[in-house]
mmCIF file of C-alpha atoms and ligand atoms in Angstrom:
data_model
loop_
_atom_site.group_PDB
_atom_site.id
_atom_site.type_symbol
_atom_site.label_atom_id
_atom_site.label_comp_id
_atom_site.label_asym_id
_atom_site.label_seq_id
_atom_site.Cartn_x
_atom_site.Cartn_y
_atom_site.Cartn_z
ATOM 1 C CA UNK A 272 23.254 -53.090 -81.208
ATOM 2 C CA UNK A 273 20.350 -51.040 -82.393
ATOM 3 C CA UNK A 274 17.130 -50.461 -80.506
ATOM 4 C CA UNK A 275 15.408 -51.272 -83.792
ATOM 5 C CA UNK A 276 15.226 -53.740 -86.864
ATOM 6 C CA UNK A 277 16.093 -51.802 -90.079
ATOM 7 C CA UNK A 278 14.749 -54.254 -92.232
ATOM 8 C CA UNK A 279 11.367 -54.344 -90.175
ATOM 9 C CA UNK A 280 10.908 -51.529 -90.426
ATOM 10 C CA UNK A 281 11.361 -50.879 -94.245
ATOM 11 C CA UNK A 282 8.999 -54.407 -94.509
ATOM 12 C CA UNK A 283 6.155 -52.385 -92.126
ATOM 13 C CA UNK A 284 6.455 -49.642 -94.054
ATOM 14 C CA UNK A 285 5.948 -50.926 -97.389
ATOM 15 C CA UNK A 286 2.767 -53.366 -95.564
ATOM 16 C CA UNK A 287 0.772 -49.975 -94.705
ATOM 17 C CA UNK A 288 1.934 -47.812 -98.284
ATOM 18 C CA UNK A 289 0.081 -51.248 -99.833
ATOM 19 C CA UNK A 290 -2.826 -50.867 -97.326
ATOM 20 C CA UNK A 291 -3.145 -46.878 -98.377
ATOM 21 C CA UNK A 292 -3.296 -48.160 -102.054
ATOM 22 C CA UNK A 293 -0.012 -46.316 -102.604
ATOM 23 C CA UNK A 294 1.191 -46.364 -106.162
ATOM 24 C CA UNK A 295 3.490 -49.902 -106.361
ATOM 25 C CA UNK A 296 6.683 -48.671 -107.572
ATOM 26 C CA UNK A 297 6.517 -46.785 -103.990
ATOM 27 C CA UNK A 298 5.964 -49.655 -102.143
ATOM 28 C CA UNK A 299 8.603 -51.882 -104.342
ATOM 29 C CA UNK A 300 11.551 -49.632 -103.082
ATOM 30 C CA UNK A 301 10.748 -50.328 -99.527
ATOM 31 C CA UNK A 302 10.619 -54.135 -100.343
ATOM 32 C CA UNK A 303 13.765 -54.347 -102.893
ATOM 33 C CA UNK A 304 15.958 -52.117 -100.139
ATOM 34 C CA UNK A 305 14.501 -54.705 -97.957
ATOM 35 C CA UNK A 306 15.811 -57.168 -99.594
ATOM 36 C CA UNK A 307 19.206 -55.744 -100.459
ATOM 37 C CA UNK A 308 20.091 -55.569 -96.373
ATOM 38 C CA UNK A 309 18.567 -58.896 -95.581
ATOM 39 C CA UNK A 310 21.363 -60.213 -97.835
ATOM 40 C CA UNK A 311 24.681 -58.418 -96.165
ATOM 41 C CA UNK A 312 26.149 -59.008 -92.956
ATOM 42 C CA UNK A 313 24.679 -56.637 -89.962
ATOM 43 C CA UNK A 314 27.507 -55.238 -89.378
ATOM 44 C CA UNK A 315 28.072 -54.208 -92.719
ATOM 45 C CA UNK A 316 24.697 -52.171 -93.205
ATOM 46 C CA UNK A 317 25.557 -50.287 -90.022
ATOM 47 C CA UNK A 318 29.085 -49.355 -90.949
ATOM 48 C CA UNK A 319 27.805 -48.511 -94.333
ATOM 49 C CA UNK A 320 24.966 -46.357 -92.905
ATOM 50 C CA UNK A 321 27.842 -44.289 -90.505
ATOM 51 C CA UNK A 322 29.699 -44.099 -93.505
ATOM 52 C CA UNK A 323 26.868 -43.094 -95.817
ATOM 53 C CA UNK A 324 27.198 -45.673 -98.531
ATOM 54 C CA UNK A 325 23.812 -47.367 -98.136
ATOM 55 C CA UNK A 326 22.982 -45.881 -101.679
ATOM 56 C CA UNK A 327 25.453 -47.600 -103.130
ATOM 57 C CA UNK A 328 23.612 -50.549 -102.712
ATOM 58 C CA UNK A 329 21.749 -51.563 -105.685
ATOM 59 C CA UNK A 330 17.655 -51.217 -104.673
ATOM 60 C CA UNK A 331 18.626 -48.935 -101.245
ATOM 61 C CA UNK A 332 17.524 -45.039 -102.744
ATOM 62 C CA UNK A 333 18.190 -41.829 -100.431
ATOM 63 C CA UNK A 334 15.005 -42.331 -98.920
ATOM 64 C CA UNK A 335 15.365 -45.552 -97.409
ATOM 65 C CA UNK A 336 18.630 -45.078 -96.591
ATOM 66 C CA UNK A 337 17.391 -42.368 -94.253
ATOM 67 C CA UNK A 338 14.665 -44.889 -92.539
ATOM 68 C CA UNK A 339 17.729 -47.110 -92.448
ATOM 69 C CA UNK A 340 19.735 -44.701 -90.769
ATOM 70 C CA UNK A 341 16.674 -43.462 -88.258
ATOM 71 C CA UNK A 342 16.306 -47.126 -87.573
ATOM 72 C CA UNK A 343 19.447 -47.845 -86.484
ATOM 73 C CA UNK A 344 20.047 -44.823 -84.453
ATOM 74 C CA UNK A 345 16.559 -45.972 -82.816
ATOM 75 C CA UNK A 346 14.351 -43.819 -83.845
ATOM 76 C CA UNK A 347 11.502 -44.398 -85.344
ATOM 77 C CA UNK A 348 12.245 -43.567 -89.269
ATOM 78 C CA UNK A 349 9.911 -41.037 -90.216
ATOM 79 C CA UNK A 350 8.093 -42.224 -93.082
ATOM 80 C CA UNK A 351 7.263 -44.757 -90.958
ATOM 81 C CA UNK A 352 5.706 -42.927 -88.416
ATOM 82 C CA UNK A 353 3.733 -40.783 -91.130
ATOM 83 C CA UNK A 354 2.067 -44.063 -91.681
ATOM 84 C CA UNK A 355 1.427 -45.034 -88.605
ATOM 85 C CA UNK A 356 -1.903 -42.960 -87.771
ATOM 86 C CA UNK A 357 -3.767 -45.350 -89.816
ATOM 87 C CA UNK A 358 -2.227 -49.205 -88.307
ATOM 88 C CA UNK A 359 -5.103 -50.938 -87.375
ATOM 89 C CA UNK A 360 -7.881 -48.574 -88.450
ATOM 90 C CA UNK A 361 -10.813 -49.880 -90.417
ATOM 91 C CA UNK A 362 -10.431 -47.123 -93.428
ATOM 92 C CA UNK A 363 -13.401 -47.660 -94.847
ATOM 93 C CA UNK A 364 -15.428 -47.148 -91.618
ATOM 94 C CA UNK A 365 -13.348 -44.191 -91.408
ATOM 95 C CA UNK A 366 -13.977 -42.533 -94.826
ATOM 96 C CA UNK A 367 -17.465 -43.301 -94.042
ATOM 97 C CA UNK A 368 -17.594 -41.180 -90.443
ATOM 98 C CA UNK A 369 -15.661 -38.434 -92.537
ATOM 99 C CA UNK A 370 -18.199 -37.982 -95.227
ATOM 100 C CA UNK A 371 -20.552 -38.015 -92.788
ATOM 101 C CA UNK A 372 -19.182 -35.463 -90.689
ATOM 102 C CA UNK A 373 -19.280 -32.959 -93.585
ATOM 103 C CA UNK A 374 -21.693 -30.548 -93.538
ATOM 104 C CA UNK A 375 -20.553 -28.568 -96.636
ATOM 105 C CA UNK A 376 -18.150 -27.884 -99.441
ATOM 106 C CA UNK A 377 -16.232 -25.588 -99.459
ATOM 107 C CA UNK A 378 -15.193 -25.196 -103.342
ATOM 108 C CA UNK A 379 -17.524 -25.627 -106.786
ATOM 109 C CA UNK A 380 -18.244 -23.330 -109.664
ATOM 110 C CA UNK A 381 -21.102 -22.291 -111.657
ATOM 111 C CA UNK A 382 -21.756 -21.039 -115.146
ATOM 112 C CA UNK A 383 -20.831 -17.528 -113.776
ATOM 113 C CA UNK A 384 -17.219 -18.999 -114.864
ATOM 114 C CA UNK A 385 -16.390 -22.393 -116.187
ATOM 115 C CA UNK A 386 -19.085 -24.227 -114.540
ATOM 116 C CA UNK A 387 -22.176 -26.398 -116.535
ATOM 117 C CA UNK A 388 -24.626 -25.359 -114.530
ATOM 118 C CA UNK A 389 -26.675 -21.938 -112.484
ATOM 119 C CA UNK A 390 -26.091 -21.424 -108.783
ATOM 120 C CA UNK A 391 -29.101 -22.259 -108.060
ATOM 121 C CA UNK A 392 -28.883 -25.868 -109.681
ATOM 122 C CA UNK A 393 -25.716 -26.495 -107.600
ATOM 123 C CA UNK A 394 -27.260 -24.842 -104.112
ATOM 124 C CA UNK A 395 -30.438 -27.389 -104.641
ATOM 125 C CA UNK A 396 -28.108 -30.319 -105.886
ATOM 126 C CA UNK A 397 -25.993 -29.409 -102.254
ATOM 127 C CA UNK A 398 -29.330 -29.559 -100.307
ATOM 128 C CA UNK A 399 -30.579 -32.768 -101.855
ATOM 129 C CA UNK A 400 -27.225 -34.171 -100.731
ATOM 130 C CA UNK A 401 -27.761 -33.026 -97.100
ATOM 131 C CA UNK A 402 -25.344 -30.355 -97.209
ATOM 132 C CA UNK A 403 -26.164 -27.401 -94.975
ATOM 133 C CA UNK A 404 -24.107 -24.538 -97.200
ATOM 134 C CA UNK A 405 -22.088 -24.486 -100.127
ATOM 135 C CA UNK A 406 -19.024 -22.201 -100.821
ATOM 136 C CA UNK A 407 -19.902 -20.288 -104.282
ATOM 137 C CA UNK A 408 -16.015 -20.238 -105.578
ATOM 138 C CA UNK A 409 -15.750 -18.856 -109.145
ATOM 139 C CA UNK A 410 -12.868 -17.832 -110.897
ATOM 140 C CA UNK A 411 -10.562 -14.613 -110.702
ATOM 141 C CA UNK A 412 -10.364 -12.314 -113.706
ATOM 142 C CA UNK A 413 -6.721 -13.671 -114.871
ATOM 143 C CA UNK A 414 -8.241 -17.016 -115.437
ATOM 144 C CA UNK A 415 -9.424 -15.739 -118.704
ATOM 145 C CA UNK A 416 -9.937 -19.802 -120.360
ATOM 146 C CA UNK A 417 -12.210 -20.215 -117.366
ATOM 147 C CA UNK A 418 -14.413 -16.786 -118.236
ATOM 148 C CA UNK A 419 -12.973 -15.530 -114.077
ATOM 149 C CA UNK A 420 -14.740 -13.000 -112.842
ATOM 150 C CA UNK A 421 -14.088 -9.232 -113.505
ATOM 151 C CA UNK A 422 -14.259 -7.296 -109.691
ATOM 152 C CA UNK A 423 -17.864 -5.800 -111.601
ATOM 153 C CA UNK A 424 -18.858 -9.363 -112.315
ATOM 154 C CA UNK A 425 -18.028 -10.662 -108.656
ATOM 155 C CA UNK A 426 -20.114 -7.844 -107.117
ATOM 156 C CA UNK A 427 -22.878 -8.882 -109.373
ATOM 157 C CA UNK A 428 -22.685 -12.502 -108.202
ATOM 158 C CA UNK A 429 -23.033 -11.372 -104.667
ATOM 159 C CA UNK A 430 -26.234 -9.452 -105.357
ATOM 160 C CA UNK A 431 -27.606 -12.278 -107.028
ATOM 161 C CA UNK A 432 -26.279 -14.809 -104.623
ATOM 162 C CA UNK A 433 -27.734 -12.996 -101.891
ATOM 163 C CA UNK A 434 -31.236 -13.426 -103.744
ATOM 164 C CA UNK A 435 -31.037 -16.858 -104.280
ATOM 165 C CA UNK A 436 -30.113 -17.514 -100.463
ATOM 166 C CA UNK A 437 -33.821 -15.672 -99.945
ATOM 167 C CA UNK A 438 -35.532 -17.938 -101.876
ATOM 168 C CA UNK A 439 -33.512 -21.031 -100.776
ATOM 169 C CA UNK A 440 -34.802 -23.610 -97.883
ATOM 170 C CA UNK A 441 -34.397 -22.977 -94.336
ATOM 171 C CA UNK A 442 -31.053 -24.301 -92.879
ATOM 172 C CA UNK A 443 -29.196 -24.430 -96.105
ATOM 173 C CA UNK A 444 -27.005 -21.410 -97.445
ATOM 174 C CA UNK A 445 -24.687 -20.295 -100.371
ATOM 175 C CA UNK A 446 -21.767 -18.822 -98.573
ATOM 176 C CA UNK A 447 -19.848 -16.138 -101.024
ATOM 177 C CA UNK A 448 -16.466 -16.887 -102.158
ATOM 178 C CA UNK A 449 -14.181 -17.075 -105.101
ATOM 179 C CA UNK A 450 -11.521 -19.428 -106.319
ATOM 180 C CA UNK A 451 -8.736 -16.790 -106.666
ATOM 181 C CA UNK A 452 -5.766 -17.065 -108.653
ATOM 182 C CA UNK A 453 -2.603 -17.376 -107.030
ATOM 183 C CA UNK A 454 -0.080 -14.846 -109.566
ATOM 184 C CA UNK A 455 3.449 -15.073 -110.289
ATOM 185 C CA UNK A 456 4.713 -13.293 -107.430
ATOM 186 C CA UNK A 457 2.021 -14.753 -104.719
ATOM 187 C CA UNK A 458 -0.666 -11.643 -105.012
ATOM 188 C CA UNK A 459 -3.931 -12.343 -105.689
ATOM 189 C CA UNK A 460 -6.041 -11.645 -108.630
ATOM 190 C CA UNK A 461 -8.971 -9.508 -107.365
ATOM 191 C CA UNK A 462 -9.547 -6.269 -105.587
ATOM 192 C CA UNK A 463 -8.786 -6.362 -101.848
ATOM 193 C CA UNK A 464 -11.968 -4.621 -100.640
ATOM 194 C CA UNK A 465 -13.537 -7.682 -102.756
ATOM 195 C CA UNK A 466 -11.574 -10.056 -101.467
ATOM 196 C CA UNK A 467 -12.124 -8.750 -97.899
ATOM 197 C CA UNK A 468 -15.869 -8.752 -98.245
ATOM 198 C CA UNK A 469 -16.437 -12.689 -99.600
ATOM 199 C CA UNK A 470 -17.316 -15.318 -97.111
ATOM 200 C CA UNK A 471 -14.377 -17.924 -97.953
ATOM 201 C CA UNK A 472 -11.524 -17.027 -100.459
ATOM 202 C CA UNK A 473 -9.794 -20.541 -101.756
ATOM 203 C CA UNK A 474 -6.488 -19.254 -103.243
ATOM 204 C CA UNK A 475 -4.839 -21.744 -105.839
ATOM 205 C CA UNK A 476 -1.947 -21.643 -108.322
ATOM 206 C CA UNK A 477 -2.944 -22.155 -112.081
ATOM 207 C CA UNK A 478 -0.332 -20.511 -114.105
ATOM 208 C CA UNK A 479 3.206 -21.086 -114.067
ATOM 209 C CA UNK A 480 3.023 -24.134 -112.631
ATOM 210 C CA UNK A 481 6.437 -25.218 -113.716
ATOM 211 C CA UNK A 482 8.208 -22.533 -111.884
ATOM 212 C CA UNK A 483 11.269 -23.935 -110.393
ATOM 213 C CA UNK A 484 11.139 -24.687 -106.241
ATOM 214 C CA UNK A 485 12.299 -21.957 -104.929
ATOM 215 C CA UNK A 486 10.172 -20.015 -106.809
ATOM 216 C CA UNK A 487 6.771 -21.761 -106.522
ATOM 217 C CA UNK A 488 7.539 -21.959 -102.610
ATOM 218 C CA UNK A 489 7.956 -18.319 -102.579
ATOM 219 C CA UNK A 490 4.830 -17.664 -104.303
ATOM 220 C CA UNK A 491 2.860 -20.166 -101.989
ATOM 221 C CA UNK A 492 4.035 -18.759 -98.678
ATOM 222 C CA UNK A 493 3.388 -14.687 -99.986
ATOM 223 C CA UNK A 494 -0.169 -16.159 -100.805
ATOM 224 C CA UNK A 495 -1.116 -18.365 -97.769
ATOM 225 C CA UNK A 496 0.387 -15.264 -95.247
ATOM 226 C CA UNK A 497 -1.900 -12.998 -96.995
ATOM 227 C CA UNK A 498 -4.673 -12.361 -94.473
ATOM 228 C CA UNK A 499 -7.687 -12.712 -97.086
ATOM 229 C CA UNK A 500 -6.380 -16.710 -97.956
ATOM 230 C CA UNK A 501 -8.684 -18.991 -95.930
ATOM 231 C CA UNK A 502 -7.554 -22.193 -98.074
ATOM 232 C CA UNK A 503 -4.956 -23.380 -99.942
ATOM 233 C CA UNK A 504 -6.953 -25.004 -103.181
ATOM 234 C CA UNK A 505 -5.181 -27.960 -105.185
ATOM 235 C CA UNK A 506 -1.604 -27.476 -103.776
ATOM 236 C CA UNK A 507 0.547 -29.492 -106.699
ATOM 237 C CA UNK A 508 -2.065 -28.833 -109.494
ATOM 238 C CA UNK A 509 -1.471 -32.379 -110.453
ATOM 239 C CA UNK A 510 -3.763 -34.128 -113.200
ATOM 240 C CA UNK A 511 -3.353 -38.364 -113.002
ATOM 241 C CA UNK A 512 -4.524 -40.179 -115.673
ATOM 242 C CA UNK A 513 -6.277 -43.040 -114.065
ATOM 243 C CA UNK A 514 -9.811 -41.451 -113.704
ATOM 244 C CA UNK A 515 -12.587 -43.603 -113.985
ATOM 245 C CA UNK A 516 -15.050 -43.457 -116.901
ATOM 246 C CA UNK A 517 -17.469 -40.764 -116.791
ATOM 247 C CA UNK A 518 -16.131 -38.618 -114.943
ATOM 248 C CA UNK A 519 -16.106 -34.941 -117.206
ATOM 249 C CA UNK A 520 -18.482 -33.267 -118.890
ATOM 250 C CA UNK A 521 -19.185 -30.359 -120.372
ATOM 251 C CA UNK A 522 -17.520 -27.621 -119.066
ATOM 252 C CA UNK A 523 -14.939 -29.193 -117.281
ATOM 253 C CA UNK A 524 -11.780 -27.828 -118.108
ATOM 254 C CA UNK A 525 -9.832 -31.478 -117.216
ATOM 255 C CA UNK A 526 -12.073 -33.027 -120.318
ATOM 256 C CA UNK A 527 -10.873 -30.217 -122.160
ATOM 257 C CA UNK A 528 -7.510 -31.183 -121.682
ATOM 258 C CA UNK A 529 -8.414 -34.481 -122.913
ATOM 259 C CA UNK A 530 -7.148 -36.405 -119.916
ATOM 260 C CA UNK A 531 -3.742 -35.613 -120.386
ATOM 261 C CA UNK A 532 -1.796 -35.905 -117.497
ATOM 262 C CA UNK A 533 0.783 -33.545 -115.582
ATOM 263 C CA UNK A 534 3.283 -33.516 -113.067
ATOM 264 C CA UNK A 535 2.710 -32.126 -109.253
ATOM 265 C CA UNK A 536 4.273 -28.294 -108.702
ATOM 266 C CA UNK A 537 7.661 -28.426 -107.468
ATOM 267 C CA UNK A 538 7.973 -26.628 -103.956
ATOM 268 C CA UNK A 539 9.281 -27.260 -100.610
ATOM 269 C CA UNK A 540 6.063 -28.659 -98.596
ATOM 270 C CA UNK A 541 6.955 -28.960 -95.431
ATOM 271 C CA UNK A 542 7.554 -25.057 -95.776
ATOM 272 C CA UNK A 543 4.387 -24.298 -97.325
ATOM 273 C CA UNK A 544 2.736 -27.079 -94.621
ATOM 274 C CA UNK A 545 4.571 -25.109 -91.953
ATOM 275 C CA UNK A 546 3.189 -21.940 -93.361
ATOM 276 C CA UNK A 547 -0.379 -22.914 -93.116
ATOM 277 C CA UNK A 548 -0.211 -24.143 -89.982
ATOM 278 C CA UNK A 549 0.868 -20.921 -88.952
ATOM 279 C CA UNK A 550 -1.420 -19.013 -90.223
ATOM 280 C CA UNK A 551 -4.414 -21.362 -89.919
ATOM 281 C CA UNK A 552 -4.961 -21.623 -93.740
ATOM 282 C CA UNK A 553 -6.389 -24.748 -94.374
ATOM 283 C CA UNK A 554 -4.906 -27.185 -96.979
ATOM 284 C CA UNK A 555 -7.540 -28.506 -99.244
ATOM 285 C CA UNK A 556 -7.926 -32.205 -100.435
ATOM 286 C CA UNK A 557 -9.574 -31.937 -103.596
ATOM 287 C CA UNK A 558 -11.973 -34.461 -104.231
ATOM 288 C CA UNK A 559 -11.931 -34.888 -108.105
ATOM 289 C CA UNK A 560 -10.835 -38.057 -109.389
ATOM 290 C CA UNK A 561 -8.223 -36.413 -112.097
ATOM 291 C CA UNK A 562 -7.060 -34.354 -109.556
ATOM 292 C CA UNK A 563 -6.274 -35.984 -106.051
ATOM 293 C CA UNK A 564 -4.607 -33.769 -104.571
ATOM 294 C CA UNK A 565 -2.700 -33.235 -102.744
ATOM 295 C CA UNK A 566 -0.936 -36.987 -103.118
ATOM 296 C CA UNK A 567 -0.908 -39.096 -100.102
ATOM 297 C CA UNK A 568 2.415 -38.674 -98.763
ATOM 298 C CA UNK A 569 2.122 -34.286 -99.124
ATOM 299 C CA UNK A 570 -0.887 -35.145 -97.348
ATOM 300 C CA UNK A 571 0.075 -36.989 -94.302
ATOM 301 C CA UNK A 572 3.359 -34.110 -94.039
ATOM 302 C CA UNK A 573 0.318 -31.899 -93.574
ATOM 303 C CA UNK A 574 -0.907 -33.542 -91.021
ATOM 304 C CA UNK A 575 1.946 -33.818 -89.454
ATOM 305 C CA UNK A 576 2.693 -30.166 -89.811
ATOM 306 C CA UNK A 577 -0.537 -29.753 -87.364
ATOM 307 C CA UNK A 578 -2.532 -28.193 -90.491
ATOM 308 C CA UNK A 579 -6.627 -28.096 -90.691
ATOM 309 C CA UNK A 580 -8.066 -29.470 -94.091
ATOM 310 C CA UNK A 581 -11.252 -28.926 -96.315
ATOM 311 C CA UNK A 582 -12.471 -31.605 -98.004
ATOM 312 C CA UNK A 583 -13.876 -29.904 -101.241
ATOM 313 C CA UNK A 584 -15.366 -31.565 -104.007
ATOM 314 C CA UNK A 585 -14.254 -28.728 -106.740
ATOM 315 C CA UNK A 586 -17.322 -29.659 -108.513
ATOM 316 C CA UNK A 587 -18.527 -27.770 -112.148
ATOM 317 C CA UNK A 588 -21.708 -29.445 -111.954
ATOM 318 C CA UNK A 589 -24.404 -30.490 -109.983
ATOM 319 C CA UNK A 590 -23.467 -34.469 -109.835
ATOM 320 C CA UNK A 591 -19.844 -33.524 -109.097
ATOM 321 C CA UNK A 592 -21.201 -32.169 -105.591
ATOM 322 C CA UNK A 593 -21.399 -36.121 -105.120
ATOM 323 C CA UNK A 594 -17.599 -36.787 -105.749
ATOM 324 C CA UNK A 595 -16.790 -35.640 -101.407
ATOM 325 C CA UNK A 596 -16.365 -39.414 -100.899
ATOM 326 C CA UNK A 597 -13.492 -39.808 -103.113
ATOM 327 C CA UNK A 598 -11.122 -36.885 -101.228
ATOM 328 C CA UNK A 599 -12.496 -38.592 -97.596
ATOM 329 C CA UNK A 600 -11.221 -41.968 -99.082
ATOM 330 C CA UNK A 601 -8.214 -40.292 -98.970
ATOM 331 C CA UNK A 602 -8.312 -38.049 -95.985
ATOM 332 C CA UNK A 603 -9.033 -41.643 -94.082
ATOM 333 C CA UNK A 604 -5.860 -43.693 -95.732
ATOM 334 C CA UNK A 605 -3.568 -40.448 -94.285
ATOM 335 C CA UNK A 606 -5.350 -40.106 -90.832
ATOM 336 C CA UNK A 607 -7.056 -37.114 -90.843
ATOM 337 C CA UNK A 608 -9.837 -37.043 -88.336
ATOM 338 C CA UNK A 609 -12.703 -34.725 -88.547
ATOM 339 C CA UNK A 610 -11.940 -32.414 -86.015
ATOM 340 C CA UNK A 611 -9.272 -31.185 -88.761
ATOM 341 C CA UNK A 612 -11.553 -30.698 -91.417
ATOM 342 C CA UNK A 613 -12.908 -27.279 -90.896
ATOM 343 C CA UNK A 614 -16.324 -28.322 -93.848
ATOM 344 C CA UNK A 615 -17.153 -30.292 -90.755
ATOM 345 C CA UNK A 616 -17.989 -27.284 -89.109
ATOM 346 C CA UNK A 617 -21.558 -25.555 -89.427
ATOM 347 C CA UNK A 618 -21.759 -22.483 -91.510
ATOM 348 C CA UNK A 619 -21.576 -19.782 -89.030
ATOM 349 C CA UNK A 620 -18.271 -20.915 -87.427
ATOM 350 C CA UNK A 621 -16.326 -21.656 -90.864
ATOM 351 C CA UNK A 622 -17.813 -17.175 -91.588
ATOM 352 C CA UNK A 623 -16.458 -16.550 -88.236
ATOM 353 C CA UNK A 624 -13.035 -18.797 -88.753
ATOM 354 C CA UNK A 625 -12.526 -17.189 -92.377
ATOM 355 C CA UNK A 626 -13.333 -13.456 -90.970
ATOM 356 C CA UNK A 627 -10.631 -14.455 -87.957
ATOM 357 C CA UNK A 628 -8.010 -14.303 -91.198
ATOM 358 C CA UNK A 629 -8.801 -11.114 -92.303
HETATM 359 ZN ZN1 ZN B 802 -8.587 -24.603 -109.506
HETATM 360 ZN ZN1 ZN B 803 -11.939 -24.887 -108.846
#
């Protein structure tokens, strides 16, 4: 006899993926495989699960099968424990204490590169919403549809950031940055003394985001072990379709696209999770609504991997430095507490954190 109820178990799990709003096809598996055991004999589903013909079961897939299998070896399946972090927390309370525990953001644009609007707009939008610093992250050079940055152009910014932090109210700063691209074989797309010199570099992948697994993981790892990468930025590049109304604008390179949807990157996570862990790169959740990324379940891996988080809002434009809520939403549903979430941090440690990379 097993230590545990299979079928419990699979009926628990697919109770909390409904509570995290998890997309219902996910939760139906849980609930058909269910099903499908509740109807054989015990014995049966534990000589099929030594025998490893729990798949051959119509509505049992190779993922429940392996929660069956943990289950009735007694272990706590894994999925299910992924989930667990958030039994019998009030999420809204606790997407509420995240947002409020931000004190920045640590990713947004201006009309340097694909942005709507001047820095200065977004730095007094960010202090209007109580922010304390902002993370000035414009495109890399490569990123030629989003006008990136030439190295000339990024050591103009700074100048000119570094007069508009003069001028700026006590208490709330532009930190320098960029939004670098990620290339084909993991390098990044600026100059290194460049790279070394910015505040907070968010490194993310936006070409060649079909590339097959091995690939893409490759890529991911040579950029998150590079010392200058202090975060990880969209880690899928997934678009979903469901974003509510009124959500682009000029721009925005997502309305451009005219909503059109697109798969998540294929790579192995818990490698890349691993990875950042490691090297204390932190994996961001990006806030915007066509984005949402990474999805829930990458998400709680990389909490389980032991990784930190930034919860950026990616914004273009001044409103979009609003949009924080929807990524803490999320961050809440998966269990990440604040202490995690390095924008939690005041400016000064975040400099020193980032500098303690390269
Ligand atoms: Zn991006
Ligand atoms: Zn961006």
């Amino acid at each position: 006899m097993s230590a545990r109820d299979p079928i419990a178990d699979l009926k628990r799990i697919a109770f909390l993926l409904e509570r995290a709003n998890e997309a219902s096809y996910r939760v139906r598996a849980f609930r058909s495989a269910a099903k499908a055991l509740a109807a054989l004999p015990t014995t049966e589903v534990a000589s099929r699960a030594a025998a490893g013909t729990l798949t051959d079961l119509n509505g049992v897939g190779d993922v429940t099968a392996r929660c069956v299998t943990e289950s009735l070896a007694g272990e706590e399946p894994v999925y299910l424990r992924r989930l667990l972090a958030t039994e019998g927390v009030d999420l809204d309370e606790a997407a509420t204490a995240l947002r409020t525990a931000l004190r920045g953001d640590c990713h947004t644009h201006s009309d340097w590169s694909d942005g709507g609007s001047p820095i200065e707009e977004m730095a007094l939008a960010a202090v209007e919403l109580g922010h304390e610093y902002v993370v000035l992250t414009d495109h890399s050079p490569r990123l030629t549809v989003a006008r990136g940055l030439t190295a000339d152009r990024l050591r103009k910014q700074l100048d000119y950031v570094a007069a508009v932090n003069d001028a700026l109210p006590e208490g709330f700063r532009i930190l320098t940055g960029i939004e670098v691209d990620i290339l084909a074989d993991g390098t990044l797309d600026q100059e290194e003394e460049l790279l070394a010199r910015l505040d907070v570099v968010v490194a993310s992948v936006h070409s060649g985001l079909r590339d097959d697994s091995a690939r893409m993981t490759k890529r991911m790892l040579t950029a998150i072990a590079n010392p200058h990468v202090d975060i990880l930025g969209h880690c899928t590049g997934r678009m979903v379709a469901n974003r509510p109304a009124g959500v682009t604008g000029p721009g925005d390179r997502a309305h451009r696209r005219g909503g059109k949807t697109r798969p998540p990157s294929d790579f192995d996570a818990d490698a890349v999770f691993a990875a950042c862990a490691e090297h204390d790169t932190a994996v961001e959740i990006n806030s915007r609504p066509e984005r949402q990324d990474p999805p829930k379940r990458l998400l709680r891996r990389a909490m389980e991997a032991g990784c930190r988080f930034a919860i950026n809002t990616d914004a273009h434009a001044p409103g979009q430095l609003d949009w924080q809520r929807f990524g803490c939403e999320r961050a809440a549903l998966c269990g990440v507490p604040a202490d995690r979430v390095i924008n939690s941090w005041p400016a000064e440690r975040v400099v020193e954190w980032a500098q303690g990379h390269a």
